[in-house]
Each structure stands twice: as structure tokens, then as C-alpha cells.
């Protein structure tokens, strides 16, 4: 699998950007549990806030491979900031692109793509995660408006978002149809809870989004009434493919740091790299990372060619996310006691990596999804 | 007003260089190539002038072998409007020959401003832009750290040993850029997408009315070797306050890293 000239150039540019604008601050952002708002504009200037948004809506018009390459490079240095970029582009802008009509795209996408504001996507609720279709948030039509009530849990970018995509039940009963709405920041009744304190992805803000009699104009419904969950599945399928690139970024970071350290650190009179136990660990880390990257490239290119990828997305995310956590754990082991310290970054990669086994479909449900396709 | 920027593709400074078995040239196989870093500053300065509405076009000029298109695309992805590419292997020529090619190519566009990096980081010869200026009969100022356009002239600060020196140069003119004049941008995703639609005009020597035989180097490389690392091993004396002062002086004045 080789990348074409454009994608190589993009990779180099994203790498330089991450090395200069992110890497020097990532530890501090992790400690402070926030990356500065100015980063959103900087990312926008690079075209990283409207990656797959077509040019006519103010975006860069890139494909999913471009998206994946950017995510790998950003995740290499800061998972939290990268998660913010992923949720913004893949989930919020992604849902508007899939479900929205021309007017909605024209109204909302340019500001999101420029990085004038960041977007959030609100699916999960306190009582429904994996079983997202069990959501209790409800929207009721009132003339030219819909009135939304409910609570959304674990919302990435929720604290500072300018635009929220919110799913709510619009059909009758506990399992009635689900629709999606665009809700603007500042709409009365929309409020956010305190920033969650997390294991990893700490520079990204994760909050509860409360909706109390939030009135949105009917033209803010994304797609026809009742199609919300179909679009959610499509958003998540694509999301699983690209979020795997974040895992590849974590694994690569862990390998690079471990290799560098193994050459510098001496024990028993030689660099620890010379011990076969370390060499084989590093080789395994490298092999696993490359396998994850190839699987990710394969799924991304299938997505770009419009091929069905439900199973590939699930397989790729399970493999890439679990690889990243394991490789990061191994990197800590290679660094010994120093690996356990915040100063050396690898423990951060491990903390960040773990999330990808949970968000946008847990490993368990994705394995079940793969198995379903194997039923005779 | 057009701005021409002279740009060279060089081996990535992070790559490990090998010398060919005859000890006469650098082994170019398996090297990663990048734009010479000073040229990035030249492009950035040109783009800033265009963005301020004082220039209409930024055109990149390069002499290089097949494969240089990749580096040219990087310049276009930074925001340059188009490129002129003289497809010739520069290692066959010396600075004089390259300068003749570039001068002939630049002449086809008649720019008011010609920018270049103060030197290319591969051979560090610091010859080509100045020669181009002479061939085109343009005034030039080198090692520029500040550039300001005022009507039909440019006021620039040039770096000199331990200070700077301000000159006013009537246009058209040529300038070579020093680090510190600006911070070069990274290519953005939209510009990378647009770069492939931008024009790269290719010229052969014949197209430029030049004869390779007359341009080939009069110099012959008799040998090439890798530099040996010599450590300075400077030990500072005095109490800690004095030592810190001395260290700062060295970092500031000798090493110029502060
Ligand atoms: C940092 C972070 C950011 C997030 N960002 C967002 C966001 O921006 N927007 C958003 O909508 N959501 C977001 N989420 C929510 C995330 O998608 C959910 O946490 C995830 O879907 C899992 O849901 P849950 O936490 O409710 O776990 P549960 O669904 O309660 O699962 C608990 C356990 O049970 C297992 N399980 C559940 N069902 C099955 C089954 N059928 N078979 C086998 N095992 C099963 C799970 O695999 C898991 O191990 C985020 C979460 C985190 C932690």
C-alpha cells in the first residue's frame, strides 16, 4: 500500500504541524485537561476542520484517506486534540454531510470547516451507550418547531461546541423512530455539565449536554423524520474506520519512543536495545503497528471507493484499538520505571489508546457484529 | 506585479548521506528530498506580499532532475500560483550554468521581484541567485531579514556580522532570504488539493536557447568526504553566576541560538 504524492505531502504537512504546534504542549494539555481554544482556528487554517466537507461548503474536499492520515499524525502527539478533530469532522460534520439538505449544509458547514467553531455529536445517554437505540431523549413537534427534552452523556467538544447534532426519539413509545436535529449553541434550554475527569484523552472536553424544552425550528431536522438512526449507523461505520487511524498514531508513537529509549538507556554495560528480550518486543510492536496500519488503509480505501465496509470497519477498529493499547503497554515496559512517569509520554499514549476500544462501538459489540456476518 | 522565487530541491537534512564509491558525489539513491529550507522563507515572503494585494502572482522556478515535480508541488501547495521547471540534472553543472538556466527562464516572465533562499543547504555555495541578478542586470541584496515594499523600491534589512544594515533597492531587483524573516506556513489541505491543478511549465535547455555543452561545469570535483565531528569541549570556569553569564554570551553571540 503506497500513498500518492498528494497524500504524502499531506502527511508531511500534518506531521510538521503536529510536531511544532502540538507536541511541545501535549503534556501540559493532558495535565490541564484542556487544549486552548486557539488551536481550533489553527486547525481550521490548515483545512483540518472541514476535511471531507466539499469545497462548495467551505471545506477542503478531501477523501477519507486524507482524514485518516491527518488523524494518525495528530494522534501521534495528542490523542485528546485528535479526538476533538475526529468527533468534529467525522461525527458532527459527517452527520450533516450524510443527512443534511443543501440549505443546512450551506448554513452550518462553512463556519465549522473554517474552525470558527467546533461541532459536537450527541448520541449517547446516561442509560444508553452500546444500545444507543434505547435513547430516552424525545422531540415533540410544536407548530414550526420541535421541542427536545433529555440528557446526553460523554459528549466530546460539548463544552465549547458552536453546533450540536442531537438525536432524539420522534416516534411514539419507547422504541419509536429516531430523528436528528441541528441545535445551535445558545439555544435556550441547552446547557452543559462539568468537564468529566478522564483516564485519557484528557485535553479533549467531555461533558453532559442537557436539553430542557429546547426549541429548534423544523428546518433543523437532519434528513426525513424517523431516519435519524439509519444515518447514525452510517456515521458510526465511517467513524470506526477513521478512528482506527488514531490507534495507529498511538501505536506508532509508542514504538518510536520505545526504540529511541532502547538505544539511549544502558544496563549491564550496553544499550538495552542489545538485549534480545527488548529487540523482540520492539519487533513485535513494529509488526503489530504495521498490520494495524495496513488494515486501516484497506478499510479507508474501500470506504473511499464506496464499497460496503460494515464488517471491515468493525474488524479494523477492534484490531487497531487493541493493538494500540497493547503496544503502548509494551512501550511502558521497555522504558521501565521511566515509562511509568508522565515525562516520557508513553503512559499517556496508553491512557489515550484505551478509549478507542470503547467509543464508537466497544470491542465486544463489534466482535458480535463481525460474528453476525459469519452465521450460516 | 509578478514575483519569481528560485527554489532548489535538496536531500532532507535529516537523512544520512552516503558518498558514491568513486568518492566524487553524494549517492542520491534512496534519499528523501525536500525544499531547501531558506527557499521556504523566500516563498513565504512572496506569498505574504501577494496576500497583502501588492503582487498578482508568485511563480516558482527550479532546475532539477525528473522527480523534482514533487518538491514543486509542495511550493504550489504552500500557495504559489504556478511553476517553471527546467528539467536538467543540476549535478552536471556548476553554479554558473544553473544561474544561466534560471536567468533565461526568469526572463520569460519578466518579474519585478526575484526571491531566493540565501543559500541551498546541500552545497552551500551561495552563488546562484547573485549570478542570476548579474545575468539579468538586476540590483540585489542578500541575507535579508526584513523586507518592505514601498512603491517602486524595497527597503530591506540585511544581516551582517554582529548587526544589520538597511538598504533601499529600486525594482526590479533580486533578494535572498535569511531565516528569521518569517515563519514559513505548512501546506494546507485545500492548497494541497488545488496544487495538482496548477501549471508546471517545463523547459528544456533548447527551449531556453541554451547549449548544454557551453554550460557544463569547468570545475571538476576531485574528491568528497564526510565531515568528521569535532567537539569543541569548551569548559567554562568561574563561579556559577559567571559561568551562566559566559554560557549565555556564547549561546547569544557565538552560536546565535538565543
Ligand atoms: C472520552 C469519551 C468520549 C465520548 N464521546 C462521545 C461523543 O462525542 N458522542 C457520543 O454520542 N458518545 C460519546 N461517547 C460515548 C461512547 O460512545 C460510549 O461510551 C460507548 O458507546 C459505550 O457505551 P457505554 O459507555 O454506555 O457502555 P455500555 O453500553 O453500558 O457497555 C458496558 C459494557 O457492556 C458491554 N456490552 C454492552 N452491550 C453488549 C452486547 N450486546 N454484547 C456484549 N457486550 C455488551 C460493552 O461492550 C461494555 O463492555 C464517548 C465516550 C467517552 C468515554
PDB file of N, CA, C and O and ligand atoms in Angstrom, chain A residues 83 86-88 91 119-132 152-158 165 167 196 198-202 204-207 236 240 355 357-366 368, ligand 1:
ATOM      1  N   UNK A  83      -8.999  13.512  19.114  1.00  0.00           N
ATOM      2  CA  UNK A  83     -10.385  13.061  19.297  1.00  0.00           C
ATOM      3  C   UNK A  83     -11.356  14.204  19.003  1.00  0.00           C
ATOM      4  O   UNK A  83     -12.410  14.006  18.403  1.00  0.00           O
ATOM      5  N   UNK A  86     -11.572  14.445  15.367  1.00  0.00           N
ATOM      6  CA  UNK A  86     -12.309  13.297  14.815  1.00  0.00           C
ATOM      7  C   UNK A  86     -13.811  13.485  15.028  1.00  0.00           C
ATOM      8  O   UNK A  86     -14.607  13.306  14.112  1.00  0.00           O
ATOM      9  N   UNK A  87     -14.208  13.838  16.251  1.00  0.00           N
ATOM     10  CA  UNK A  87     -15.637  13.979  16.548  1.00  0.00           C
ATOM     11  C   UNK A  87     -16.241  15.123  15.736  1.00  0.00           C
ATOM     12  O   UNK A  87     -17.357  15.027  15.220  1.00  0.00           O
ATOM     13  N   UNK A  88     -15.478  16.189  15.596  1.00  0.00           N
ATOM     14  CA  UNK A  88     -15.949  17.352  14.832  1.00  0.00           C
ATOM     15  C   UNK A  88     -16.165  16.998  13.353  1.00  0.00           C
ATOM     16  O   UNK A  88     -17.234  17.199  12.806  1.00  0.00           O
ATOM     17  N   UNK A  91     -18.086  12.953  13.107  1.00  0.00           N
ATOM     18  CA  UNK A  91     -19.417  12.765  13.679  1.00  0.00           C
ATOM     19  C   UNK A  91     -20.323  13.966  13.374  1.00  0.00           C
ATOM     20  O   UNK A  91     -21.367  13.814  12.747  1.00  0.00           O
ATOM     21  N   UNK A 119     -17.717  21.422  16.404  1.00  0.00           N
ATOM     22  CA  UNK A 119     -19.008  20.755  16.458  1.00  0.00           C
ATOM     23  C   UNK A 119     -19.004  19.566  17.413  1.00  0.00           C
ATOM     24  O   UNK A 119     -17.946  19.003  17.707  1.00  0.00           O
ATOM     25  N   UNK A 120     -20.180  19.215  17.910  1.00  0.00           N
ATOM     26  CA  UNK A 120     -20.320  18.054  18.791  1.00  0.00           C
ATOM     27  C   UNK A 120     -21.447  17.171  18.269  1.00  0.00           C
ATOM     28  O   UNK A 120     -22.344  17.649  17.549  1.00  0.00           O
ATOM     29  N   UNK A 121     -21.400  15.912  18.634  1.00  0.00           N
ATOM     30  CA  UNK A 121     -22.395  14.938  18.170  1.00  0.00           C
ATOM     31  C   UNK A 121     -22.946  14.217  19.380  1.00  0.00           C
ATOM     32  O   UNK A 121     -22.187  13.613  20.136  1.00  0.00           O
ATOM     33  N   UNK A 122     -24.250  14.295  19.586  1.00  0.00           N
ATOM     34  CA  UNK A 122     -24.835  13.840  20.843  1.00  0.00           C
ATOM     35  C   UNK A 122     -25.760  12.657  20.630  1.00  0.00           C
ATOM     36  O   UNK A 122     -26.940  12.827  20.302  1.00  0.00           O
ATOM     37  N   UNK A 123     -25.212  11.476  20.854  1.00  0.00           N
ATOM     38  CA  UNK A 123     -25.985  10.243  20.705  1.00  0.00           C
ATOM     39  C   UNK A 123     -26.157   9.559  22.069  1.00  0.00           C
ATOM     40  O   UNK A 123     -27.271   9.266  22.502  1.00  0.00           O
ATOM     41  N   UNK A 124     -25.026   9.319  22.735  1.00  0.00           N
ATOM     42  CA  UNK A 124     -25.019   8.537  23.975  1.00  0.00           C
ATOM     43  C   UNK A 124     -25.793   9.248  25.087  1.00  0.00           C
ATOM     44  O   UNK A 124     -25.788  10.473  25.184  1.00  0.00           O
ATOM     45  N   UNK A 125     -26.448   8.445  25.922  1.00  0.00           N
ATOM     46  CA  UNK A 125     -27.186   8.995  27.061  1.00  0.00           C
ATOM     47  C   UNK A 125     -26.766   8.258  28.327  1.00  0.00           C
ATOM     48  O   UNK A 125     -26.150   7.194  28.255  1.00  0.00           O
ATOM     49  N   UNK A 126     -27.132   8.803  29.475  1.00  0.00           N
ATOM     50  CA  UNK A 126     -26.727   8.151  30.721  1.00  0.00           C
ATOM     51  C   UNK A 126     -27.150   6.674  30.749  1.00  0.00           C
ATOM     52  O   UNK A 126     -26.424   5.833  31.263  1.00  0.00           O
ATOM     53  N   UNK A 127     -28.302   6.359  30.155  1.00  0.00           N
ATOM     54  CA  UNK A 127     -28.796   4.984  30.211  1.00  0.00           C
ATOM     55  C   UNK A 127     -28.721   4.237  28.892  1.00  0.00           C
ATOM     56  O   UNK A 127     -29.290   3.167  28.751  1.00  0.00           O
ATOM     57  N   UNK A 128     -28.043   4.817  27.919  1.00  0.00           N
ATOM     58  CA  UNK A 128     -27.909   4.095  26.652  1.00  0.00           C
ATOM     59  C   UNK A 128     -26.609   4.456  25.955  1.00  0.00           C
ATOM     60  O   UNK A 128     -26.377   5.610  25.616  1.00  0.00           O
ATOM     61  N   UNK A 129     -25.746   3.436  25.799  1.00  0.00           N
ATOM     62  CA  UNK A 129     -24.465   3.628  25.123  1.00  0.00           C
ATOM     63  C   UNK A 129     -24.401   2.696  23.935  1.00  0.00           C
ATOM     64  O   UNK A 129     -24.789   3.063  22.823  1.00  0.00           O
ATOM     65  N   UNK A 130     -23.951   1.469  24.200  1.00  0.00           N
ATOM     66  CA  UNK A 130     -23.910   0.463  23.133  1.00  0.00           C
ATOM     67  C   UNK A 130     -25.307   0.295  22.534  1.00  0.00           C
ATOM     68  O   UNK A 130     -25.476   0.240  21.317  1.00  0.00           O
ATOM     69  N   UNK A 131     -26.290   0.246  23.392  1.00  0.00           N
ATOM     70  CA  UNK A 131     -27.679   0.127  22.931  1.00  0.00           C
ATOM     71  C   UNK A 131     -28.242   1.531  22.693  1.00  0.00           C
ATOM     72  O   UNK A 131     -29.175   1.973  23.367  1.00  0.00           O
ATOM     73  N   UNK A 132     -27.633   2.207  21.722  1.00  0.00           N
ATOM     74  CA  UNK A 132     -27.967   3.622  21.520  1.00  0.00           C
ATOM     75  C   UNK A 132     -29.432   3.815  21.146  1.00  0.00           C
ATOM     76  O   UNK A 132     -30.031   4.847  21.453  1.00  0.00           O
ATOM     77  N   UNK A 152     -27.725  14.048  27.318  1.00  0.00           N
ATOM     78  CA  UNK A 152     -26.727  13.319  26.544  1.00  0.00           C
ATOM     79  C   UNK A 152     -25.438  13.222  27.355  1.00  0.00           C
ATOM     80  O   UNK A 152     -25.020  14.199  27.993  1.00  0.00           O
ATOM     81  N   UNK A 153     -24.834  12.045  27.313  1.00  0.00           N
ATOM     82  CA  UNK A 153     -23.690  11.746  28.179  1.00  0.00           C
ATOM     83  C   UNK A 153     -22.415  11.594  27.356  1.00  0.00           C
ATOM     84  O   UNK A 153     -22.485  11.138  26.209  1.00  0.00           O
ATOM     85  N   UNK A 154     -21.264  11.954  27.916  1.00  0.00           N
ATOM     86  CA  UNK A 154     -19.949  11.720  27.271  1.00  0.00           C
ATOM     87  C   UNK A 154     -19.795  12.502  25.972  1.00  0.00           C
ATOM     88  O   UNK A 154     -19.284  11.959  24.994  1.00  0.00           O
ATOM     89  N   UNK A 155     -20.228  13.745  25.924  1.00  0.00           N
ATOM     90  CA  UNK A 155     -20.195  14.439  24.642  1.00  0.00           C
ATOM     91  C   UNK A 155     -18.872  15.183  24.435  1.00  0.00           C
ATOM     92  O   UNK A 155     -18.567  16.169  25.101  1.00  0.00           O
ATOM     93  N   UNK A 156     -18.107  14.663  23.478  1.00  0.00           N
ATOM     94  CA  UNK A 156     -16.830  15.261  23.097  1.00  0.00           C
ATOM     95  C   UNK A 156     -17.084  16.636  22.490  1.00  0.00           C
ATOM     96  O   UNK A 156     -17.999  16.777  21.667  1.00  0.00           O
ATOM     97  N   UNK A 157     -16.302  17.619  22.876  1.00  0.00           N
ATOM     98  CA  UNK A 157     -16.417  19.019  22.432  1.00  0.00           C
ATOM     99  C   UNK A 157     -17.676  19.696  22.982  1.00  0.00           C
ATOM    100  O   UNK A 157     -17.972  20.838  22.610  1.00  0.00           O
ATOM    101  N   UNK A 158     -18.417  18.993  23.842  1.00  0.00           N
ATOM    102  CA  UNK A 158     -19.707  19.512  24.296  1.00  0.00           C
ATOM    103  C   UNK A 158     -19.598  20.866  24.973  1.00  0.00           C
ATOM    104  O   UNK A 158     -20.468  21.719  24.828  1.00  0.00           O
ATOM    105  N   UNK A 165     -25.175  18.258  16.926  1.00  0.00           N
ATOM    106  CA  UNK A 165     -26.129  17.368  16.260  1.00  0.00           C
ATOM    107  C   UNK A 165     -26.673  16.468  17.360  1.00  0.00           C
ATOM    108  O   UNK A 165     -25.902  15.823  18.078  1.00  0.00           O
ATOM    109  N   UNK A 167     -29.578  13.550  18.581  1.00  0.00           N
ATOM    110  CA  UNK A 167     -30.583  12.563  18.182  1.00  0.00           C
ATOM    111  C   UNK A 167     -31.660  12.481  19.256  1.00  0.00           C
ATOM    112  O   UNK A 167     -31.370  12.619  20.451  1.00  0.00           O
ATOM    113  N   UNK A 196     -15.871  16.150  32.489  1.00  0.00           N
ATOM    114  CA  UNK A 196     -15.580  14.858  33.121  1.00  0.00           C
ATOM    115  C   UNK A 196     -14.076  14.714  33.329  1.00  0.00           C
ATOM    116  O   UNK A 196     -13.287  15.159  32.501  1.00  0.00           O
ATOM    117  N   UNK A 198     -11.066  12.303  33.193  1.00  0.00           N
ATOM    118  CA  UNK A 198     -10.912  11.044  32.473  1.00  0.00           C
ATOM    119  C   UNK A 198      -9.533  10.416  32.654  1.00  0.00           C
ATOM    120  O   UNK A 198      -8.569  11.079  33.019  1.00  0.00           O
ATOM    121  N   UNK A 199      -9.473   9.118  32.310  1.00  0.00           N
ATOM    122  CA  UNK A 199      -8.196   8.398  32.299  1.00  0.00           C
ATOM    123  C   UNK A 199      -7.284   8.982  31.228  1.00  0.00           C
ATOM    124  O   UNK A 199      -6.123   9.306  31.484  1.00  0.00           O
ATOM    125  N   UNK A 200      -7.808   9.093  30.026  1.00  0.00           N
ATOM    126  CA  UNK A 200      -7.005   9.598  28.905  1.00  0.00           C
ATOM    127  C   UNK A 200      -7.828  10.573  28.084  1.00  0.00           C
ATOM    128  O   UNK A 200      -8.897  10.992  28.505  1.00  0.00           O
ATOM    129  N   UNK A 201      -7.321  10.919  26.928  1.00  0.00           N
ATOM    130  CA  UNK A 201      -7.996  11.900  26.061  1.00  0.00           C
ATOM    131  C   UNK A 201      -8.319  13.148  26.864  1.00  0.00           C
ATOM    132  O   UNK A 201      -9.373  13.769  26.682  1.00  0.00           O
ATOM    133  N   UNK A 202      -7.416  13.476  27.776  1.00  0.00           N
ATOM    134  CA  UNK A 202      -7.750  14.490  28.768  1.00  0.00           C
ATOM    135  C   UNK A 202      -7.768  15.906  28.210  1.00  0.00           C
ATOM    136  O   UNK A 202      -8.418  16.778  28.775  1.00  0.00           O
ATOM    137  N   UNK A 204      -9.181  16.783  25.625  1.00  0.00           N
ATOM    138  CA  UNK A 204     -10.498  16.958  24.993  1.00  0.00           C
ATOM    139  C   UNK A 204     -11.548  17.096  26.081  1.00  0.00           C
ATOM    140  O   UNK A 204     -11.490  16.401  27.087  1.00  0.00           O
ATOM    141  N   UNK A 205     -12.520  17.998  25.878  1.00  0.00           N
ATOM    142  CA  UNK A 205     -13.558  18.147  26.891  1.00  0.00           C
ATOM    143  C   UNK A 205     -14.710  17.181  26.627  1.00  0.00           C
ATOM    144  O   UNK A 205     -15.183  17.046  25.510  1.00  0.00           O
ATOM    145  N   UNK A 206     -15.116  16.491  27.668  1.00  0.00           N
ATOM    146  CA  UNK A 206     -16.232  15.540  27.593  1.00  0.00           C
ATOM    147  C   UNK A 206     -17.241  15.969  28.647  1.00  0.00           C
ATOM    148  O   UNK A 206     -16.876  16.086  29.817  1.00  0.00           O
ATOM    149  N   UNK A 207     -18.484  16.217  28.236  1.00  0.00           N
ATOM    150  CA  UNK A 207     -19.467  16.729  29.198  1.00  0.00           C
ATOM    151  C   UNK A 207     -20.847  16.106  28.969  1.00  0.00           C
ATOM    152  O   UNK A 207     -21.102  15.496  27.933  1.00  0.00           O
ATOM    153  N   UNK A 236     -21.398   6.165  12.258  1.00  0.00           N
ATOM    154  CA  UNK A 236     -20.549   5.334  13.110  1.00  0.00           C
ATOM    155  C   UNK A 236     -19.684   4.379  12.293  1.00  0.00           C
ATOM    156  O   UNK A 236     -18.528   4.143  12.630  1.00  0.00           O
ATOM    157  N   UNK A 240     -15.735   4.497  12.621  1.00  0.00           N
ATOM    158  CA  UNK A 240     -14.910   3.369  13.085  1.00  0.00           C
ATOM    159  C   UNK A 240     -13.693   3.167  12.204  1.00  0.00           C
ATOM    160  O   UNK A 240     -12.636   2.754  12.683  1.00  0.00           O
ATOM    161  N   UNK A 355      -9.306   4.356  25.081  1.00  0.00           N
ATOM    162  CA  UNK A 355     -10.648   4.870  24.735  1.00  0.00           C
ATOM    163  C   UNK A 355     -11.170   4.273  23.435  1.00  0.00           C
ATOM    164  O   UNK A 355     -12.369   4.047  23.273  1.00  0.00           O
ATOM    165  N   UNK A 357     -11.041   1.438  22.313  1.00  0.00           N
ATOM    166  CA  UNK A 357     -11.695   0.132  22.493  1.00  0.00           C
ATOM    167  C   UNK A 357     -13.139   0.301  22.973  1.00  0.00           C
ATOM    168  O   UNK A 357     -13.884  -0.673  23.066  1.00  0.00           O
ATOM    169  N   UNK A 358     -13.505   1.550  23.352  1.00  0.00           N
ATOM    170  CA  UNK A 358     -14.829   1.792  23.944  1.00  0.00           C
ATOM    171  C   UNK A 358     -15.724   2.660  23.060  1.00  0.00           C
ATOM    172  O   UNK A 358     -16.866   2.321  22.798  1.00  0.00           O
ATOM    173  N   UNK A 359     -15.192   3.804  22.626  1.00  0.00           N
ATOM    174  CA  UNK A 359     -16.015   4.769  21.879  1.00  0.00           C
ATOM    175  C   UNK A 359     -16.369   4.270  20.480  1.00  0.00           C
ATOM    176  O   UNK A 359     -15.656   3.468  19.889  1.00  0.00           O
ATOM    177  N   UNK A 360     -17.465   4.759  19.951  1.00  0.00           N
ATOM    178  CA  UNK A 360     -17.942   4.416  18.599  1.00  0.00           C
ATOM    179  C   UNK A 360     -18.046   2.906  18.397  1.00  0.00           C
ATOM    180  O   UNK A 360     -17.728   2.380  17.337  1.00  0.00           O
ATOM    181  N   UNK A 361     -18.493   2.235  19.431  1.00  0.00           N
ATOM    182  CA  UNK A 361     -18.664   0.777  19.367  1.00  0.00           C
ATOM    183  C   UNK A 361     -17.589   0.070  20.159  1.00  0.00           C
ATOM    184  O   UNK A 361     -16.420   0.147  19.809  1.00  0.00           O
ATOM    185  N   UNK A 362     -17.997  -0.612  21.236  1.00  0.00           N
ATOM    186  CA  UNK A 362     -16.998  -1.316  22.060  1.00  0.00           C
ATOM    187  C   UNK A 362     -16.478  -2.537  21.297  1.00  0.00           C
ATOM    188  O   UNK A 362     -17.131  -3.034  20.368  1.00  0.00           O
ATOM    189  N   UNK A 363     -15.329  -3.034  21.725  1.00  0.00           N
ATOM    190  CA  UNK A 363     -14.776  -4.234  21.084  1.00  0.00           C
ATOM    191  C   UNK A 363     -15.773  -5.389  21.141  1.00  0.00           C
ATOM    192  O   UNK A 363     -15.881  -6.172  20.189  1.00  0.00           O
ATOM    193  N   UNK A 364     -16.517  -5.469  22.247  1.00  0.00           N
ATOM    194  CA  UNK A 364     -17.453  -6.587  22.400  1.00  0.00           C
ATOM    195  C   UNK A 364     -18.547  -6.542  21.333  1.00  0.00           C
ATOM    196  O   UNK A 364     -18.810  -7.531  20.647  1.00  0.00           O
ATOM    197  N   UNK A 365     -19.175  -5.380  21.201  1.00  0.00           N
ATOM    198  CA  UNK A 365     -20.294  -5.313  20.256  1.00  0.00           C
ATOM    199  C   UNK A 365     -19.783  -5.441  18.816  1.00  0.00           C
ATOM    200  O   UNK A 365     -20.454  -6.012  17.952  1.00  0.00           O
ATOM    201  N   UNK A 366     -18.563  -4.957  18.570  1.00  0.00           N
ATOM    202  CA  UNK A 366     -18.028  -5.059  17.209  1.00  0.00           C
ATOM    203  C   UNK A 366     -17.673  -6.505  16.873  1.00  0.00           C
ATOM    204  O   UNK A 366     -17.853  -6.956  15.741  1.00  0.00           O
ATOM    205  N   UNK A 368     -19.291  -9.028  18.022  1.00  0.00           N
ATOM    206  CA  UNK A 368     -20.596  -9.643  17.754  1.00  0.00           C
ATOM    207  C   UNK A 368     -21.060  -9.300  16.340  1.00  0.00           C
ATOM    208  O   UNK A 368     -21.631 -10.135  15.642  1.00  0.00           O
TER     209      UNK A 368
HETATM  210  C1  LIG C   1     -13.965  10.015  26.199  1.00  0.00           C
HETATM  211  C2  LIG C   1     -15.272   9.647  25.590  1.00  0.00           C
HETATM  212  C3  LIG C   1     -15.793  10.387  24.559  1.00  0.00           C
HETATM  213  C4  LIG C   1     -17.032  10.076  24.004  1.00  0.00           C
HETATM  214  N1  LIG C   1     -17.546  10.892  23.031  1.00  0.00           N
HETATM  215  C5  LIG C   1     -18.831  10.697  22.612  1.00  0.00           C
HETATM  216  C6  LIG C   1     -19.464  11.631  21.740  1.00  0.00           C
HETATM  217  O1  LIG C   1     -18.873  12.624  21.316  1.00  0.00           O
HETATM  218  N2  LIG C   1     -20.760  11.426  21.398  1.00  0.00           N
HETATM  219  C7  LIG C   1     -21.458  10.355  21.834  1.00  0.00           C
HETATM  220  O2  LIG C   1     -22.626  10.226  21.491  1.00  0.00           O
HETATM  221  N3  LIG C   1     -20.896   9.433  22.664  1.00  0.00           N
HETATM  222  C8  LIG C   1     -19.601   9.584  23.070  1.00  0.00           C
HETATM  223  N4  LIG C   1     -19.014   8.679  23.932  1.00  0.00           N
HETATM  224  C9  LIG C   1     -19.792   7.542  24.386  1.00  0.00           C
HETATM  225  C10 LIG C   1     -19.312   6.204  23.866  1.00  0.00           C
HETATM  226  O3  LIG C   1     -19.625   6.051  22.530  1.00  0.00           O
HETATM  227  C11 LIG C   1     -19.933   5.122  24.779  1.00  0.00           C
HETATM  228  O4  LIG C   1     -19.267   5.172  25.996  1.00  0.00           O
HETATM  229  C12 LIG C   1     -19.835   3.750  24.183  1.00  0.00           C
HETATM  230  O5  LIG C   1     -20.689   3.644  23.091  1.00  0.00           O
HETATM  231  C13 LIG C   1     -20.155   2.661  25.203  1.00  0.00           C
HETATM  232  O6  LIG C   1     -21.365   2.902  25.850  1.00  0.00           O
HETATM  233  P1  LIG C   1     -21.475   2.841  27.452  1.00  0.00           P
HETATM  234  O7  LIG C   1     -20.358   3.643  27.984  1.00  0.00           O
HETATM  235  O8  LIG C   1     -22.845   3.254  27.822  1.00  0.00           O
HETATM  236  O9  LIG C   1     -21.245   1.337  27.812  1.00  0.00           O
HETATM  237  P2  LIG C   1     -22.309   0.164  27.856  1.00  0.00           P
HETATM  238  O10 LIG C   1     -23.078   0.156  26.598  1.00  0.00           O
HETATM  239  O11 LIG C   1     -23.059   0.262  29.119  1.00  0.00           O
HETATM  240  O12 LIG C   1     -21.376  -1.089  27.911  1.00  0.00           O
HETATM  241  C14 LIG C   1     -20.790  -1.597  29.108  1.00  0.00           C
HETATM  242  C15 LIG C   1     -20.109  -2.927  28.771  1.00  0.00           C
HETATM  243  O13 LIG C   1     -21.087  -3.870  28.329  1.00  0.00           O
HETATM  244  C16 LIG C   1     -20.743  -4.392  27.071  1.00  0.00           C
HETATM  245  N5  LIG C   1     -21.914  -4.647  26.257  1.00  0.00           N
HETATM  246  C17 LIG C   1     -22.983  -3.839  26.078  1.00  0.00           C
HETATM  247  N6  LIG C   1     -23.841  -4.407  25.220  1.00  0.00           N
HETATM  248  C18 LIG C   1     -23.314  -5.593  24.853  1.00  0.00           C
HETATM  249  C19 LIG C   1     -23.720  -6.656  23.995  1.00  0.00           C
HETATM  250  N7  LIG C   1     -24.877  -6.567  23.305  1.00  0.00           N
HETATM  251  N8  LIG C   1     -22.913  -7.714  23.863  1.00  0.00           N
HETATM  252  C20 LIG C   1     -21.747  -7.793  24.543  1.00  0.00           C
HETATM  253  N9  LIG C   1     -21.306  -6.832  25.369  1.00  0.00           N
HETATM  254  C21 LIG C   1     -22.088  -5.748  25.519  1.00  0.00           C
HETATM  255  C22 LIG C   1     -19.879  -3.317  26.454  1.00  0.00           C
HETATM  256  O14 LIG C   1     -19.069  -3.833  25.425  1.00  0.00           O
HETATM  257  C23 LIG C   1     -19.096  -2.835  27.664  1.00  0.00           C
HETATM  258  O15 LIG C   1     -18.023  -3.707  27.876  1.00  0.00           O
HETATM  259  C24 LIG C   1     -17.758   8.955  24.470  1.00  0.00           C
HETATM  260  C25 LIG C   1     -17.224   8.190  25.498  1.00  0.00           C
HETATM  261  C26 LIG C   1     -16.015   8.527  26.070  1.00  0.00           C
HETATM  262  C27 LIG C   1     -15.509   7.706  27.203  1.00  0.00           C
END
